Short mmCIF file of C-alpha atoms in Angstrom, two decimals:
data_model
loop_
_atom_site.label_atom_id
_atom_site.label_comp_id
_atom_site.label_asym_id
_atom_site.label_seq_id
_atom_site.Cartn_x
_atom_site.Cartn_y
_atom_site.Cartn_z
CA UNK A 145 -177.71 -50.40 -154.58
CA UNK A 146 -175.03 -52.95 -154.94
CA UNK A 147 -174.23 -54.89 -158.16
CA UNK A 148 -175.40 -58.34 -158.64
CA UNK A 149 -172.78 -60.90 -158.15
CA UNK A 150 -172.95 -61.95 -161.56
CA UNK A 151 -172.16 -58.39 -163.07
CA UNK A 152 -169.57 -58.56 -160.93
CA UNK A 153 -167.96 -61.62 -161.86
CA UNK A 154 -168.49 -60.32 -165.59
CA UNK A 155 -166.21 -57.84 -164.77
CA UNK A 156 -163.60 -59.41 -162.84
CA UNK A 157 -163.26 -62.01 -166.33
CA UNK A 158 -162.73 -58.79 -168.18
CA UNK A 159 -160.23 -56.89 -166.39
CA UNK A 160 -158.72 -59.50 -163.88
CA UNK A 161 -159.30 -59.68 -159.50
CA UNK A 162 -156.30 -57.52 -158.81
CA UNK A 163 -158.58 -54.98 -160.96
CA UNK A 164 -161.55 -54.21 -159.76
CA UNK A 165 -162.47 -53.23 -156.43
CA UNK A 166 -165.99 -53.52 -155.07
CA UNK A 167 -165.39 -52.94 -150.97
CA UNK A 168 -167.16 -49.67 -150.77
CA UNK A 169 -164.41 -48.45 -148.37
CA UNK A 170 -162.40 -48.64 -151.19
CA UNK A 171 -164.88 -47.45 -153.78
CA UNK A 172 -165.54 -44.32 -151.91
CA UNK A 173 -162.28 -42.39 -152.71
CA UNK A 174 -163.25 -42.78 -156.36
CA UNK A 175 -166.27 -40.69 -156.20
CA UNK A 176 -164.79 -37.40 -155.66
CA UNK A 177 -163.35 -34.73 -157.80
CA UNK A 178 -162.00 -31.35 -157.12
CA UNK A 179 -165.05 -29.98 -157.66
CA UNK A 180 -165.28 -31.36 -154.16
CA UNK A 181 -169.04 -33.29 -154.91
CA UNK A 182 -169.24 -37.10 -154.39
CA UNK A 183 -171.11 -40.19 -155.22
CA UNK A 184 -170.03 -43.49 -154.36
CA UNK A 185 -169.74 -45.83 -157.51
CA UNK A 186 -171.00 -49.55 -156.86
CA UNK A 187 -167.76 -50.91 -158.68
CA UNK A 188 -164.30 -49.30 -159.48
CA UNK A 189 -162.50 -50.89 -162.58
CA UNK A 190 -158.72 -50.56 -163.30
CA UNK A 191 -158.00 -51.51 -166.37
CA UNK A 192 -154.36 -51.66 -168.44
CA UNK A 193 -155.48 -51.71 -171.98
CA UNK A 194 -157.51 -50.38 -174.63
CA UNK A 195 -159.20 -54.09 -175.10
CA UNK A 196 -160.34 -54.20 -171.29
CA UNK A 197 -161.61 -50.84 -171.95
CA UNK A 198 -163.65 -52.00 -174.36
CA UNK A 199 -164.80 -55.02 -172.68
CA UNK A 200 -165.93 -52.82 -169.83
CA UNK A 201 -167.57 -50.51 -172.19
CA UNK A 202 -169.39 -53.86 -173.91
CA UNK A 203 -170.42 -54.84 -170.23
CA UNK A 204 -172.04 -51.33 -169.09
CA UNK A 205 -174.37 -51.14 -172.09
CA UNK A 206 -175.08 -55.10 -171.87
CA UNK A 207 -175.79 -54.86 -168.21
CA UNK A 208 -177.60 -51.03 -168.70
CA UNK A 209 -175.12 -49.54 -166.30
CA UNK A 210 -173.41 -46.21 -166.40
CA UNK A 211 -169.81 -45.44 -166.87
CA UNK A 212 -167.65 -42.84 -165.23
CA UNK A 213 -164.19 -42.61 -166.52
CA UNK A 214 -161.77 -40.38 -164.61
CA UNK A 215 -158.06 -39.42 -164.38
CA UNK A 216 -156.54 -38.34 -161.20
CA UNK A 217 -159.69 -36.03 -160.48
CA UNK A 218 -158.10 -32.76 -160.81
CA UNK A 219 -161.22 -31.78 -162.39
CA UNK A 220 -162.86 -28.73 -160.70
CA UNK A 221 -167.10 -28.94 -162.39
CA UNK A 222 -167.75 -32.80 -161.30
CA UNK A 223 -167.36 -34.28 -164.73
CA UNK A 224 -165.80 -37.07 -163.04
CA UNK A 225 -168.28 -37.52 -160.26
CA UNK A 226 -170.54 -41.02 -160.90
CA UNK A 227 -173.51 -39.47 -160.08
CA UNK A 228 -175.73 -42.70 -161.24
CA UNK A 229 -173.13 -44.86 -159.12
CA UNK A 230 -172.43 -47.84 -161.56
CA UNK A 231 -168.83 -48.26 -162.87
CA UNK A 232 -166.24 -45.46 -162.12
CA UNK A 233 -163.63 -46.82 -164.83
CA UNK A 234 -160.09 -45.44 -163.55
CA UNK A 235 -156.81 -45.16 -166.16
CA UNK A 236 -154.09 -44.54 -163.21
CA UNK A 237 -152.80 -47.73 -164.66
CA UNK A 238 -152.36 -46.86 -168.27
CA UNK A 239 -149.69 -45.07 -167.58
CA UNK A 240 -147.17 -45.85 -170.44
CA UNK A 241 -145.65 -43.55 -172.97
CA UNK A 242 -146.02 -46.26 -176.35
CA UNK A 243 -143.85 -44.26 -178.40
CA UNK A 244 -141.72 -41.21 -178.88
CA UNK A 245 -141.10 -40.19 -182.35
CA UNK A 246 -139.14 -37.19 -181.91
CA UNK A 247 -138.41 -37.06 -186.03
CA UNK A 248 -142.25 -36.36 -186.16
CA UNK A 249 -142.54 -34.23 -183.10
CA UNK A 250 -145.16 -36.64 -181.57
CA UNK A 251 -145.45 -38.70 -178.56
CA UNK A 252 -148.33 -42.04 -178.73
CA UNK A 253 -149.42 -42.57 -174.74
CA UNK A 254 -151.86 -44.34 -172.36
CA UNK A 255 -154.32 -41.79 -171.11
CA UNK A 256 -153.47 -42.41 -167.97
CA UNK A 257 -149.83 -40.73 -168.65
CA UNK A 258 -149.29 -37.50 -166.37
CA UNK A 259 -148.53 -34.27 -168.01
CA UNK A 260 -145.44 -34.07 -166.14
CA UNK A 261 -144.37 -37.06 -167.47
CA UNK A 262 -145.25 -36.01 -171.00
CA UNK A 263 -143.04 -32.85 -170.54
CA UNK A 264 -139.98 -34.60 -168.96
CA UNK A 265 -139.98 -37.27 -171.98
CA UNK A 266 -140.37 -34.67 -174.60
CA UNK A 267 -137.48 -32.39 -172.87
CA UNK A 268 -134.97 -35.26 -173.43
CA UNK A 269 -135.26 -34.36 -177.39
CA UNK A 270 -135.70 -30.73 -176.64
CA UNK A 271 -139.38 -30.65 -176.98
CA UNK A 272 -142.44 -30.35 -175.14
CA UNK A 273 -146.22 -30.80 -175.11
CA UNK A 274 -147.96 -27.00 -175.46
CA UNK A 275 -151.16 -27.65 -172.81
CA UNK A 276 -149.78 -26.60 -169.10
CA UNK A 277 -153.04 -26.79 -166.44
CA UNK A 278 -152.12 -25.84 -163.30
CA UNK A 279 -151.96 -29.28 -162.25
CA UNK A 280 -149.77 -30.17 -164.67
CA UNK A 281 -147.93 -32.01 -162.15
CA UNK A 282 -150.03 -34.80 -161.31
CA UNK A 283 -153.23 -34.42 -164.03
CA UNK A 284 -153.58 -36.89 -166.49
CA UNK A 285 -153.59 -36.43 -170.38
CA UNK A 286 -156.45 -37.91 -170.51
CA UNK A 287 -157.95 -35.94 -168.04
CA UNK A 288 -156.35 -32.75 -170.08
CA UNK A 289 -158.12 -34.24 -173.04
CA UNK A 290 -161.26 -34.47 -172.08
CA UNK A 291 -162.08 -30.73 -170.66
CA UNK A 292 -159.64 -29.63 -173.58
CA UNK A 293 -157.35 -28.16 -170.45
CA UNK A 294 -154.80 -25.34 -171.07
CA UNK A 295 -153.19 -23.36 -169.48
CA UNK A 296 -150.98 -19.84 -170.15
CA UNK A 297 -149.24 -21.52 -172.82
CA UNK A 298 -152.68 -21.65 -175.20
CA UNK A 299 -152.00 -18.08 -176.57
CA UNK A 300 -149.23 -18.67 -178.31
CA UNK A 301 -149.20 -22.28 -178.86
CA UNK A 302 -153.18 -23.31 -178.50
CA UNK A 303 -154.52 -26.01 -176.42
CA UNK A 304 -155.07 -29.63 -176.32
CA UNK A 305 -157.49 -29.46 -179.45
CA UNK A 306 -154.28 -27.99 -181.73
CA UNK A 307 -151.85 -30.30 -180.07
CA UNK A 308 -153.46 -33.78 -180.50
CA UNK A 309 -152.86 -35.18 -183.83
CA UNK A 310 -154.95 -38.84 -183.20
CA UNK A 311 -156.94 -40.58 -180.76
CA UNK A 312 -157.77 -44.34 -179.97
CA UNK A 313 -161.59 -44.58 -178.08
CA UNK A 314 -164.22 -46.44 -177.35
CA UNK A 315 -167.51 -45.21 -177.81
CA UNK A 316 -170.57 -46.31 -175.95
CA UNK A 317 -171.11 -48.92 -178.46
CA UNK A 318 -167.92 -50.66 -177.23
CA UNK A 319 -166.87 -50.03 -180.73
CA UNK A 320 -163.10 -48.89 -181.08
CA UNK A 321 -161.84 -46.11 -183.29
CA UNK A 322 -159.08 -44.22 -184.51
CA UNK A 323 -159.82 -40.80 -184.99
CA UNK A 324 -157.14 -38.25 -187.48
CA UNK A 325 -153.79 -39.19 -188.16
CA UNK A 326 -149.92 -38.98 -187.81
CA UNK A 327 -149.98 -36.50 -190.18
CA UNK A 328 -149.84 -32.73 -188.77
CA UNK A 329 -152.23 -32.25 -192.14
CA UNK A 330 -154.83 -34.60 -193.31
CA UNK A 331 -158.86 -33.30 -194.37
CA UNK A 332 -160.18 -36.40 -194.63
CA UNK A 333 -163.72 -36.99 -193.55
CA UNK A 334 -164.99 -35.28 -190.61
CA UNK A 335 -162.24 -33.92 -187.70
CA UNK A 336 -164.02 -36.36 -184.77
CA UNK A 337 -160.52 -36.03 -182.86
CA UNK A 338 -161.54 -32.31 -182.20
CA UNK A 339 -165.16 -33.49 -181.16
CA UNK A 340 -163.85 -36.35 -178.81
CA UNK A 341 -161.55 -33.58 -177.22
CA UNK A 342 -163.49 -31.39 -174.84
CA UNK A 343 -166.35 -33.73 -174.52
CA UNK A 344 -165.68 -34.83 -170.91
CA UNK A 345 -166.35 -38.20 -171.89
CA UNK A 346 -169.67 -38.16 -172.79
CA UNK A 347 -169.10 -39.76 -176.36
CA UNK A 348 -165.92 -42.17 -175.83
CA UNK A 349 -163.34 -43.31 -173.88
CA UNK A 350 -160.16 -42.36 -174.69
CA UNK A 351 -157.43 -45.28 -174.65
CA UNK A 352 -154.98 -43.75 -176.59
CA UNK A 353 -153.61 -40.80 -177.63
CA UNK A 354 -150.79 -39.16 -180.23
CA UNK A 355 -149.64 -35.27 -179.06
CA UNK A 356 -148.34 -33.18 -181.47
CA UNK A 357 -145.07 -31.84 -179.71
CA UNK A 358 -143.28 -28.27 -180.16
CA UNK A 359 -139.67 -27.36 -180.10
CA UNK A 360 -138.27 -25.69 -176.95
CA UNK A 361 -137.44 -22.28 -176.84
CA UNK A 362 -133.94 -21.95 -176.42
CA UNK A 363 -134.31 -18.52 -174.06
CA UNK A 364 -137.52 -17.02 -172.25
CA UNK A 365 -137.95 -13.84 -170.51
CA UNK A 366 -140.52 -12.96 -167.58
CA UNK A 367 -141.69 -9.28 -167.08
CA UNK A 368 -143.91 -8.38 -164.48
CA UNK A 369 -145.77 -5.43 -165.19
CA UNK A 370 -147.77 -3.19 -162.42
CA UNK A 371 -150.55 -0.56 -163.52
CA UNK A 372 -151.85 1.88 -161.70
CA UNK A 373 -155.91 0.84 -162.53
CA UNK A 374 -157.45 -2.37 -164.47
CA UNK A 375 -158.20 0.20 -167.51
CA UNK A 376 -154.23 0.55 -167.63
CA UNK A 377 -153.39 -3.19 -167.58
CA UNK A 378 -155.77 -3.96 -170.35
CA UNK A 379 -155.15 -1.53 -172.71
CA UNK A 380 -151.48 -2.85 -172.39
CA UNK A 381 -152.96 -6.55 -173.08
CA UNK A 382 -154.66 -5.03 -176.52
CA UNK A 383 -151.32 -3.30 -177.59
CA UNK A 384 -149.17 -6.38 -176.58
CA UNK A 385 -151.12 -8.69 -178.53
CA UNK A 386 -151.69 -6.10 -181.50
CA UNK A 387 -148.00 -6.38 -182.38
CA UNK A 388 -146.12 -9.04 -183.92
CA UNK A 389 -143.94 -10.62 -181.05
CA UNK A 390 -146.49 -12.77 -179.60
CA UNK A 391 -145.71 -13.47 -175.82
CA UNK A 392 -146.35 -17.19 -174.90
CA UNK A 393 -148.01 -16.02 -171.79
CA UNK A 394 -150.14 -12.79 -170.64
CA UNK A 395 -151.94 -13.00 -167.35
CA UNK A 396 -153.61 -10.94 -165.23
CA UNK A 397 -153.98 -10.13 -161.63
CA UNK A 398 -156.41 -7.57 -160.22
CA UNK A 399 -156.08 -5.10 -157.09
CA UNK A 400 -158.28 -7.51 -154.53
CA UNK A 401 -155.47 -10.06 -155.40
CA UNK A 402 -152.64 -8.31 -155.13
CA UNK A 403 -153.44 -6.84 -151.51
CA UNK A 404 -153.84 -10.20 -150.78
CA UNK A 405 -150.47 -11.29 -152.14
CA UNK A 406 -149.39 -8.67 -149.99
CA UNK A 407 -150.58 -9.71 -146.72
CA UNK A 408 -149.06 -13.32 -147.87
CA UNK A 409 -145.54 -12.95 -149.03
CA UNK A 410 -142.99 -10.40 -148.51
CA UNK A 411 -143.08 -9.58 -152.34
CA UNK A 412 -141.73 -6.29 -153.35
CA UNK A 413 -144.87 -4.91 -154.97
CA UNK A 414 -145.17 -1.01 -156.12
CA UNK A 415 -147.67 0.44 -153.49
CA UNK A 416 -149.21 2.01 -156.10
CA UNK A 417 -150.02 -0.84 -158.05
CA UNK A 418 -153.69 -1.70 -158.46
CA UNK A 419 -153.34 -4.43 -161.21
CA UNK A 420 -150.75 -6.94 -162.83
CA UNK A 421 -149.64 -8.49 -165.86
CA UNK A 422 -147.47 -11.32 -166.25
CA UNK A 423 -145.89 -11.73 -169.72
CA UNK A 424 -143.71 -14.68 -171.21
CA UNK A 425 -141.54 -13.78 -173.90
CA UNK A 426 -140.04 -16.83 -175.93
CA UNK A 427 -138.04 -17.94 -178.71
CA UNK A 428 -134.32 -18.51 -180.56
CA UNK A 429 -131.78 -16.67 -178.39
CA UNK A 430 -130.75 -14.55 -181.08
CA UNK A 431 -134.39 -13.06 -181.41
CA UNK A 432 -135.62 -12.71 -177.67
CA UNK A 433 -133.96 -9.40 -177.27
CA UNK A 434 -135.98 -7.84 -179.85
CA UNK A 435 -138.91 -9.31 -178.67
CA UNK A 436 -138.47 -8.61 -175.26
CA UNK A 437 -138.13 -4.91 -176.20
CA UNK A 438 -141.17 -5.15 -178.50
CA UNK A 439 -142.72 -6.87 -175.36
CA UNK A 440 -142.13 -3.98 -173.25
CA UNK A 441 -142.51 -0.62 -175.48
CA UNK A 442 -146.64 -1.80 -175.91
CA UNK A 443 -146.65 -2.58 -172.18
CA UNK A 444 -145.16 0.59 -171.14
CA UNK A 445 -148.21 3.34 -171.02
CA UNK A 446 -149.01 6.45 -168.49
CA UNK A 447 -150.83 4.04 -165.93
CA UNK A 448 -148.14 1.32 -165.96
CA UNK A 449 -145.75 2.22 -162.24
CA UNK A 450 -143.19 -0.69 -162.30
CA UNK A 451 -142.07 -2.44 -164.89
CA UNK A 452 -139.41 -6.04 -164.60
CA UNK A 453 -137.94 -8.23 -166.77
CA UNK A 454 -135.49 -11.28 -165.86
CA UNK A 455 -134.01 -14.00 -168.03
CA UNK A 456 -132.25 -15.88 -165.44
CA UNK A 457 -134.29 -19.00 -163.91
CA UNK A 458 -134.24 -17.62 -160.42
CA UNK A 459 -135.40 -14.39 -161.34
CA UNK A 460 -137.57 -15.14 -162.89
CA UNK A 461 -139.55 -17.85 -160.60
CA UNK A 462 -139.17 -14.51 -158.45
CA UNK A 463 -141.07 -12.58 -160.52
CA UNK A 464 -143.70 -15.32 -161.31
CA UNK A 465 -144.21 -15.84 -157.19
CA UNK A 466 -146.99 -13.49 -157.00
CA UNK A 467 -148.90 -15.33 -158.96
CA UNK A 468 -148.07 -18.91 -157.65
CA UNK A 469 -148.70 -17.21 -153.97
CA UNK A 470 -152.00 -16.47 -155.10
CA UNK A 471 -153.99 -19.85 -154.67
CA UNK A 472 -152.91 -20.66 -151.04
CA UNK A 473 -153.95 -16.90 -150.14
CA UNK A 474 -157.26 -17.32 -151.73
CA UNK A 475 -157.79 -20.44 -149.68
CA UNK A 476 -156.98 -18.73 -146.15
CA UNK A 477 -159.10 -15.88 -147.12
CA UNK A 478 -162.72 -17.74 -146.69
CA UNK A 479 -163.49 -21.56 -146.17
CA UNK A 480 -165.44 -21.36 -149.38
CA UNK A 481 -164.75 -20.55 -153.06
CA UNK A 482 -166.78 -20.98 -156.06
CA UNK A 483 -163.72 -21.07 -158.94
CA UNK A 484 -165.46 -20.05 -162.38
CA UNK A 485 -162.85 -19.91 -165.86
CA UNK A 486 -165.19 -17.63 -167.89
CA UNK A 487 -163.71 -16.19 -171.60
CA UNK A 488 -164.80 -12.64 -172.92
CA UNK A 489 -163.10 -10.83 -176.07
CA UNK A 490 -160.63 -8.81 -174.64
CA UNK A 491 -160.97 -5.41 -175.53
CA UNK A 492 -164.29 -6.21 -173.52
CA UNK A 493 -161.94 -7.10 -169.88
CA UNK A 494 -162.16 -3.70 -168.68
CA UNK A 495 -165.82 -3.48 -168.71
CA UNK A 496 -166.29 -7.47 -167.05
CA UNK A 497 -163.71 -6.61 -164.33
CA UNK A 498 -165.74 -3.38 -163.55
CA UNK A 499 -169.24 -5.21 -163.89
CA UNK A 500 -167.78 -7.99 -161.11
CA UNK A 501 -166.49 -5.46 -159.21
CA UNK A 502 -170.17 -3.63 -158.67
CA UNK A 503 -171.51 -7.38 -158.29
CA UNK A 504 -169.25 -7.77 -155.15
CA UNK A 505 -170.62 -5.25 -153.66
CA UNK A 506 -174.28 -6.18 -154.71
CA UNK A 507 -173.97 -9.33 -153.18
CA UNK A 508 -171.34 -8.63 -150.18
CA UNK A 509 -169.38 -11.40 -151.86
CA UNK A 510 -165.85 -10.82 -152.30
CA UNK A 511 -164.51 -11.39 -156.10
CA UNK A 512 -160.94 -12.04 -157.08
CA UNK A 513 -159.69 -11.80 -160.43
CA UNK A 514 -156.62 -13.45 -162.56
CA UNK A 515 -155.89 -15.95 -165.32
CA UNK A 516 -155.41 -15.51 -169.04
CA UNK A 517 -155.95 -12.41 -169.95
CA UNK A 518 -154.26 -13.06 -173.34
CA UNK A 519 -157.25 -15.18 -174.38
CA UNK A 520 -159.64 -12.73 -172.13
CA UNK A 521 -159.62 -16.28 -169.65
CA UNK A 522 -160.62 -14.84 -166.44
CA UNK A 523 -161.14 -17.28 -163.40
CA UNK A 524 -163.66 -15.74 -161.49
CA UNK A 525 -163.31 -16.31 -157.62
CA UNK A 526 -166.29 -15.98 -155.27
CA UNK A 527 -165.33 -16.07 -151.96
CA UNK A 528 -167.93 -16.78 -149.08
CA UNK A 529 -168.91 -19.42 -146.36
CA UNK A 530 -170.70 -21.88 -147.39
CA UNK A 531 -172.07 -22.65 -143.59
CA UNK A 532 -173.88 -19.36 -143.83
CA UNK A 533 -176.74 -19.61 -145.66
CA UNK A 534 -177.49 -16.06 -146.05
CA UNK A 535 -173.94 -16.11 -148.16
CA UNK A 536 -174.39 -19.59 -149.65
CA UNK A 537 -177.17 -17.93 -151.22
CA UNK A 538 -175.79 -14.75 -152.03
CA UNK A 539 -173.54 -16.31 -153.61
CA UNK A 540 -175.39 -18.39 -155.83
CA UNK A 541 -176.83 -15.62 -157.06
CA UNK A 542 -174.22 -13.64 -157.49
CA UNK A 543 -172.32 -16.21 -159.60
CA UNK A 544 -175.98 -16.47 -161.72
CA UNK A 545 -175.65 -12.58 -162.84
CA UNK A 546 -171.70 -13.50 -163.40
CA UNK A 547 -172.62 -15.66 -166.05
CA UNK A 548 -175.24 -13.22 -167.13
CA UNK A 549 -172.82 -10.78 -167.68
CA UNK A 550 -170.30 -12.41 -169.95
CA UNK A 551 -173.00 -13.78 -172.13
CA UNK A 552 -174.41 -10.52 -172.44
CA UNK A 553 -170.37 -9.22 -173.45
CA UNK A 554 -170.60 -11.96 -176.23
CA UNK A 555 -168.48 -14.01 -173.97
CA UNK A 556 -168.41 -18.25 -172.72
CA UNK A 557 -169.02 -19.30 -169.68
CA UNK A 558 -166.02 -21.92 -169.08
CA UNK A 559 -162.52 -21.64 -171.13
CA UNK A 560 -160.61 -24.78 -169.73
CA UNK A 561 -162.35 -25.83 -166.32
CA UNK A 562 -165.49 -27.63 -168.91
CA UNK A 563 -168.93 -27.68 -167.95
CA UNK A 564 -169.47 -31.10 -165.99
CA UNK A 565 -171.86 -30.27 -163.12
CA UNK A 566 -171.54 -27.48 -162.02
CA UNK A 567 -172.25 -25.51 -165.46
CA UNK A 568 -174.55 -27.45 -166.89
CA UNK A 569 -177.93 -26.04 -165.62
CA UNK A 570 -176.62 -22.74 -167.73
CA UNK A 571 -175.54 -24.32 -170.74
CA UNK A 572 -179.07 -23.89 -172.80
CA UNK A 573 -178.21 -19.60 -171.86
CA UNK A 574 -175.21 -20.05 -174.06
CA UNK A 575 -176.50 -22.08 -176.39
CA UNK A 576 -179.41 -22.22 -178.72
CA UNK A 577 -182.24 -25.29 -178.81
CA UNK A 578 -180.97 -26.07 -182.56
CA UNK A 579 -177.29 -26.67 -181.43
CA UNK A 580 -177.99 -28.51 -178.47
CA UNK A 581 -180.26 -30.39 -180.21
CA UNK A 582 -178.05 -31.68 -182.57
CA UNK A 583 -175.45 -31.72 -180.04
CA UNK A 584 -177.93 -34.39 -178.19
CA UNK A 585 -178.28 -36.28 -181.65
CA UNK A 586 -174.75 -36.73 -181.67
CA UNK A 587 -174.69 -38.00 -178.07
CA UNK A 588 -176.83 -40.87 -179.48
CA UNK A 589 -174.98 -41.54 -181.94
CA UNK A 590 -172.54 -42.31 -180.02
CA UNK A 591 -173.64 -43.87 -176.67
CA UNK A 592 -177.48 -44.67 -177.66
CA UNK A 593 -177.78 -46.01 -174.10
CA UNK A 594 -176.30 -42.88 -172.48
CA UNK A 595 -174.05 -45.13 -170.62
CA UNK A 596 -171.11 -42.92 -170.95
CA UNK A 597 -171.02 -39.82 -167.79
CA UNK A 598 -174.47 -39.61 -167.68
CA UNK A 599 -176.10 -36.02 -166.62
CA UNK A 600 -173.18 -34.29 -167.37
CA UNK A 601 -172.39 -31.63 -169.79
CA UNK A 602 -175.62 -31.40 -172.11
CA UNK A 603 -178.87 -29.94 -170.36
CA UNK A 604 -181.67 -32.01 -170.53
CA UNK A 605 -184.00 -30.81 -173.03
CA UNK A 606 -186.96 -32.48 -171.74
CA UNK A 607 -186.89 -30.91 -168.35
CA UNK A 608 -189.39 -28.20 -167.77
#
């Protein structure tokens, strides 16, 4: 159902004509995410600063109507779907960097800034922003800050959480606040930056944010490393990370993958190669040698067949192609995919990529396996066709005993992707009544008229 004209109008005073769009031709491209769900808001508002923000916020709890805020909708679990219609609040035009303070390593921006962006500013003073998505090229930080997005980078240098040193949001109140400091230190009072981060919006909308930037290696190495079976690969991961040169990426690509790399690309890969690590080595020029070499003596065990290392920028995009291939192959492979970014400690890898692999053949679903294997971040990809309903529901249950599984190998059911939609309905397995009822408590707090992404993230504890 439409708005009333009047609501309307209220709006339009807030945030200006040019700003909000209510032809539901034009409203309809604002209801989808990656996650590839949709719901057509009644009203799309774009505004360009934090005070129209919070005049929309004021307006959605006096009018009682829900509030979607979204990025560019890279987001892959429907967090930024408006499932209750209402207002989808879009920050593509708070796009401004407000300050670079390269003295203080820190960068103040609109939350509407790409990540891209972020990185080319901070490269000018030979610094950069630690959190790398895959879509780092036209995601938000916003967006980034919301799911608490990462990336390869987050082993060595953490993710948006340890790289955000304040926020500016409005809760569902329409009350503003500034949440931490300038200050890389500060233990003042409770750390709400660090709850606002990661909650998908459900709390506040972020207007404003201050990233904590790092210096830029001066040299970094790629080596690709091939293994002759899984067990292989990851017991290189647990030496690699059990020594003291810390590689600023580790992923990992399984057999099903690779043969499908193969049938993409003319990449040279070892025929005998049944799974694959990619490893970043960085740091001062002087030191990456003896890293490097570190790097590679833990990698090197009986099952590893072929082992690479390049320095140069060509070779190593070269080596790093087998992984960027990877994507477009899954996507010719089957016209569906359910994408899951599940987390398990990783001396326990071995024993989820084994579990998955008897699951694909429970379910005649095909599972392919990479990601972060440095954090024991696994995307989990279910391929099937989702016009076949025999596999639609294989697959559905399939992807139930996936998440069975890494609970039941202490693990977490999303790493960086969030929960949003399409995890929510298995939250309550991961967490206890206690926790989610205080996490619910907190909700109130702040959006008492759950105004803010409604049905999203938090199960509903009064369901039966």
């Amino acid at each position: 159902m439409s708005l009333p004209s009047h609501v309307v109008r209220s709006f339009v005073d807030a945030c200006g004509k040019g700003s909000v769009l209510s032809d539901p031709g034009e409203c309809w491209t604002y209801g989808f995410d990656n996650s590839r769900q949709h719901a057509c808001p009644d009203l799309v508002v774009l505004p360009q600063d934090s005070e129209q923000i919070q005049a929309c916020v004021r307006l959605c709890r006096q009018f009682h109507v829900p509030l979607t805020t979204r990025g560019r909708g890279t987001n892959t679990t429907g967090a930024a779907v408006p499932l209750r219609s209402g207002i989808v609040l879009s920050t593509e035009r708070m796009a401004r960097i407000l300050e670079m303070d390269a003295a203080n390593r820190s960068m103040r921006v609109e939350p509407g800034v790409l990540n891209s962006a972020v990185q080319e500013q901070a490269s000018e003073y030979g610094l950069f922003w630690p959190p790398d998505p895959g879509s780092a090229d036209y995601c938000t930080v916003g967006g980034n800050l919301a799911c608490n997005a990462a990336g390869p980078r987050a082993l060595k240098y953490g993710t948006c959480r340890e790289n955000t040193l304040e926020v500016l949001a409005v809760t569902g109140t329409g009350n503003m606040i500034r949440t931490g400091s300038a200050t890389t230190k500060g233990v003042v009072g409770l750390d709400l930056t660090r709850l606002l981060i990661g909650s998908e919006g459900i709390l506040a909308v972020i207007t404003e944010a201050r990233l904590k930037l790092s210096a830029a290696a001066e040299r970094t190495d790629t080596i690709r490393a091939s293994y002759i079976d899984t067990q292989s690969a990851i017991d290189a991961v647990v030496c690699i990370l059990a020594q003291s040169a810390l590689p600023c990426a580790l992923e990992f690509i399984d057999e099903g993958s690779l043969n499908l790399i193969r049938t993409q690309e003319a990449i040279a890969l070892d025929s005998d190669a049944k799974a694959m690590l990619i490893i970043e080595v960085d740091g001062l020029m002087q030191t990456v040698d003896a890293n490097v070499a570190a790097v590679l003596k833990a990698a090197k065990n009986p099952g590893c067949v072929d082992l690479l290392n390049a320095s140069e920028p060509r070779h190593r995009e070269e080596l790093w192609q087998a992984r960027k291939v990877l994507s477009q192959a899954l996507r010719g492979f089957a016209p569906s995919k359910i994408n899951e970014d599940v987390v398990v400690p990783v001396s326990r890898l071995p024993t989820l990529l084994q579990e998955l692999e008897l699951l694909a053949q429970k379910f005649s679903i095909p599972i392919f396996n990479f990601g972060h294997a440095g954090n024991g971040n696994i995307h989990v990809n279910l391929l099937y066709d989702e016009s076949d309903s025999q596999q639609a529901k294989s697959a559905r249950h399939c992807l139930n005993e996936v998440f069975d599984l890494v609970l039941k190998l202490d693990g977490s059911l999303s790493g960086e992707h969030g929960v949003g939609i399409s995890k929510r309905n298995w939250v309550d397995r991961e967490l206890g009544p206690e926790v989610l009822g205080l996490m619910h408590q907190i909700k109130q707090q702040f959006d008492p008229d759950n105004i803010l992404n409604p049905d999203k993230v938090l199960p509903d504890l009064t369901a039966s």
